[in-house]
mmCIF file of C-alpha atoms in Angstrom:
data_model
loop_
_atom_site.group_PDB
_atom_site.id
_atom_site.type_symbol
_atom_site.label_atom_id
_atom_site.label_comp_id
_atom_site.label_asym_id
_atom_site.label_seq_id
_atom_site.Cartn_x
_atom_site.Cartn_y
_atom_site.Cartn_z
ATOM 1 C CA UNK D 1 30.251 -23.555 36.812
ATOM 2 C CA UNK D 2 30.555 -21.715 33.629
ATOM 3 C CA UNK D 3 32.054 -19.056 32.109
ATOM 4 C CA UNK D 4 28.684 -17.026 32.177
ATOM 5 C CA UNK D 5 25.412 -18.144 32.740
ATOM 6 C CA UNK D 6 23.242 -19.746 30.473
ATOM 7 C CA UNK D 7 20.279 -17.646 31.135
ATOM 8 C CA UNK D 8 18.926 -14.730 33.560
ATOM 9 C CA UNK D 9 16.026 -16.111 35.562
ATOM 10 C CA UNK D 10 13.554 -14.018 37.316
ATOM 11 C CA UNK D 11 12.074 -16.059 40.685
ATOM 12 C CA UNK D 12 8.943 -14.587 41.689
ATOM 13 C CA UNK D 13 7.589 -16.522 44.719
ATOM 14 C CA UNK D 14 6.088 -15.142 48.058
ATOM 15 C CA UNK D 15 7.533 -18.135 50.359
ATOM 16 C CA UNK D 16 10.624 -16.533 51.069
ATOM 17 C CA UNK D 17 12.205 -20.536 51.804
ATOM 18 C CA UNK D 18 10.661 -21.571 48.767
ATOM 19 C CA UNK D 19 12.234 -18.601 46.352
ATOM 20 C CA UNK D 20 15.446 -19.623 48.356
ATOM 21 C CA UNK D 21 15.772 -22.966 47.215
ATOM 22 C CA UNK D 22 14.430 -22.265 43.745
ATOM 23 C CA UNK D 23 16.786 -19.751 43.001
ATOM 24 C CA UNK D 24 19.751 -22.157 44.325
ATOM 25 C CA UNK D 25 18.540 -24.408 42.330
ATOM 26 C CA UNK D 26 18.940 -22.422 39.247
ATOM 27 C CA UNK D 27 21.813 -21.550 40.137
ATOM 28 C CA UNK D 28 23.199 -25.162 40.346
ATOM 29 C CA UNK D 29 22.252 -25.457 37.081
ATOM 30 C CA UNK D 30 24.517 -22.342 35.747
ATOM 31 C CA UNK D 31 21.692 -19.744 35.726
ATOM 32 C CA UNK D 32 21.644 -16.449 37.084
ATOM 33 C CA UNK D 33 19.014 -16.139 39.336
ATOM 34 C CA UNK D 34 17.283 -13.821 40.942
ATOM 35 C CA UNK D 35 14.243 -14.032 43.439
ATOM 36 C CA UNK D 36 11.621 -11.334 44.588
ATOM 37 C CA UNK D 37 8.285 -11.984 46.699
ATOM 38 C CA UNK D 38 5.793 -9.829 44.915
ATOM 39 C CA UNK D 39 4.754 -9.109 41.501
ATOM 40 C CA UNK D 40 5.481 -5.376 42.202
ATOM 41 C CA UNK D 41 9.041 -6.186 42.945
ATOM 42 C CA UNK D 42 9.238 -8.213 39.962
ATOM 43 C CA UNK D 43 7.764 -5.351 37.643
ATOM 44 C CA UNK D 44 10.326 -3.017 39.249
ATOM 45 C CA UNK D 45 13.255 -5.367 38.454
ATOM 46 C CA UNK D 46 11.986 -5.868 35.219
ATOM 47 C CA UNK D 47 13.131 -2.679 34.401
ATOM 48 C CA UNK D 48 16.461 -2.667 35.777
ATOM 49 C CA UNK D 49 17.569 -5.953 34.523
ATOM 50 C CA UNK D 50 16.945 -8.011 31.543
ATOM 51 C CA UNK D 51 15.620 -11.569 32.054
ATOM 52 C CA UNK D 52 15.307 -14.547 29.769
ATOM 53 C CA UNK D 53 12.960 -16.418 32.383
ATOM 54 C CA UNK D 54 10.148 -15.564 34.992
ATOM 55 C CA UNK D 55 9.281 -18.186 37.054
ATOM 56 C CA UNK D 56 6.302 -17.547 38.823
ATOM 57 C CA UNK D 57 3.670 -18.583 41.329
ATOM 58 C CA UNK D 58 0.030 -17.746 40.817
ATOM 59 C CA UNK D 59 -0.958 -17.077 44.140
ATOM 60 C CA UNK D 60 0.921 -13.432 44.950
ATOM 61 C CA UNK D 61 0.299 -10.990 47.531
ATOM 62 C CA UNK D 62 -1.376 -7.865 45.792
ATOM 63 C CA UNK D 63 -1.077 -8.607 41.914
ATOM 64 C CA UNK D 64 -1.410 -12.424 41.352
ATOM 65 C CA UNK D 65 1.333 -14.220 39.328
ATOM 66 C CA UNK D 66 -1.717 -14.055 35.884
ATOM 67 C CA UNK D 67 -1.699 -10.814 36.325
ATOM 68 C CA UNK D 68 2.051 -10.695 36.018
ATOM 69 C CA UNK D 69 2.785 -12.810 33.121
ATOM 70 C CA UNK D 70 -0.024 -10.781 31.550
ATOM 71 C CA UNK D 71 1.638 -7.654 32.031
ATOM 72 C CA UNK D 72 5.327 -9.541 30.987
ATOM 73 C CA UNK D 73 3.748 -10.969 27.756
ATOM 74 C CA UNK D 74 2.495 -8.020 26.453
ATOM 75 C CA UNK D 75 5.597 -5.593 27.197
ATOM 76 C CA UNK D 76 8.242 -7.592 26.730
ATOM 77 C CA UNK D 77 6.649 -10.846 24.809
ATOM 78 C CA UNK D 78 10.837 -12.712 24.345
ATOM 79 C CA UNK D 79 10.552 -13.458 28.021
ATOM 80 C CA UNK D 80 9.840 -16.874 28.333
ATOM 81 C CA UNK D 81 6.884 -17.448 31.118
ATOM 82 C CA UNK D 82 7.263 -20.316 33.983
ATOM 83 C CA UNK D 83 3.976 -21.042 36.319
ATOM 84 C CA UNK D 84 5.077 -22.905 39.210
ATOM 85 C CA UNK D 85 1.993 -24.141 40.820
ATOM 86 C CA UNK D 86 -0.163 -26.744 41.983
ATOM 87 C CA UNK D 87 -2.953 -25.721 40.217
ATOM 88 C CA UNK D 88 -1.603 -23.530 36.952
ATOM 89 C CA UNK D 89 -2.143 -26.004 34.175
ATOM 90 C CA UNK D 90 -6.347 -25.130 33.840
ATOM 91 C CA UNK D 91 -5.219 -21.840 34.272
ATOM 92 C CA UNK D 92 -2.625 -21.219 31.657
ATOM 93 C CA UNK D 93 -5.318 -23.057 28.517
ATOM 94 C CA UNK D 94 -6.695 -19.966 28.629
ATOM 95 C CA UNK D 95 -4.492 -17.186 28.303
ATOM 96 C CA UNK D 96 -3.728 -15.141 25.007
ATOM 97 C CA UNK D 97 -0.165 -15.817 25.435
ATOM 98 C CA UNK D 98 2.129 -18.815 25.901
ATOM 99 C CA UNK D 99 3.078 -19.758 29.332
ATOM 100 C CA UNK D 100 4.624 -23.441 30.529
ATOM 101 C CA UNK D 101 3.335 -24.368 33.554
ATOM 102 C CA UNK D 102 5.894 -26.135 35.799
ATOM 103 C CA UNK D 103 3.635 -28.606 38.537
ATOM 104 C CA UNK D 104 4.623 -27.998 42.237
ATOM 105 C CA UNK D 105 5.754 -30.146 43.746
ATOM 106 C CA UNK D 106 8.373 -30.054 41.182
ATOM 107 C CA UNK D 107 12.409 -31.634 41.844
ATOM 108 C CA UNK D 108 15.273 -30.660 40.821
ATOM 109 C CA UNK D 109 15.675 -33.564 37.092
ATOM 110 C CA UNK D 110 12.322 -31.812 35.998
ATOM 111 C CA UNK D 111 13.249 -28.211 36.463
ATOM 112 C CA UNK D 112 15.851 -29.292 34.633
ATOM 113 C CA UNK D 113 14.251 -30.978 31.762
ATOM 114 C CA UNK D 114 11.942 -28.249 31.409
ATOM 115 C CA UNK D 115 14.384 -25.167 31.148
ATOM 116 C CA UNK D 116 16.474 -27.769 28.601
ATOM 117 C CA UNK D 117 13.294 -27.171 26.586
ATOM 118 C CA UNK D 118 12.848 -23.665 26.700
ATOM 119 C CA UNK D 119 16.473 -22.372 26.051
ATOM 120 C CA UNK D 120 17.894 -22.167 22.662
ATOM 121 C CA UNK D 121 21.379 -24.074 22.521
ATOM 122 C CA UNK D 122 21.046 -25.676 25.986
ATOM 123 C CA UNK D 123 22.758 -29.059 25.692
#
């Protein structure tokens, strides 16, 4: 593992197994991760810590992961913006920001490949 992490990723995903393994994941890959079930818990850690990443799901309890990013985007627009979902790519074509949308069921090489993309310097 590194010195320090390569980046500060924010995990917000109701399946409490699911943000689990994500967030291991990350971790595996020298990220600092964090995971949270809700997009109110998100919103609240949001402004305790500063994150490079979210990584969400669309389908939240209360505030749906749109909603989120929406809020994200507009308030603090350097965070990058993750969708994992099955059905996020329709979705994100229409938004007034950027978001990448990560396909579930997703493995480990294409999480990966995809945060390779999205971070400055990662080699």
């Amino acid at each position: 593992m590194s010195a320090s992490p390569l980046s500060r990723i924010l995990v917000v995903e109701d399946n409490v197994d699911s943000n689990d393994m994500l967030c291991e994941l990350l971790r595996a890959l020298d990220h600092d991760a964090d995971g949270v079930t809700s997009a109110e818990d998100a919103l609240a850690l949001l402004k305790q810590r500063n994150f490079d990443i979210v990584i969400t799901d669309i389908s939240l309890p209360g505030m749906s992961g749109i909603e989120l990013a929406k809020l994200i985007a507009h308030e603090q627009p350097s965070i990058k913006l993750i969708f994992a979902s099955g059905y996020g790519i329709e979705l994100a074509k229409n938004l007034d920001f950027h978001v990448t949308v990560l396909p579930k069921p997703f493995d480990f090489i294409r999480l990966e490949k995809l945060l390779h993309t999205l971070i400055p310097g990662n080699a």
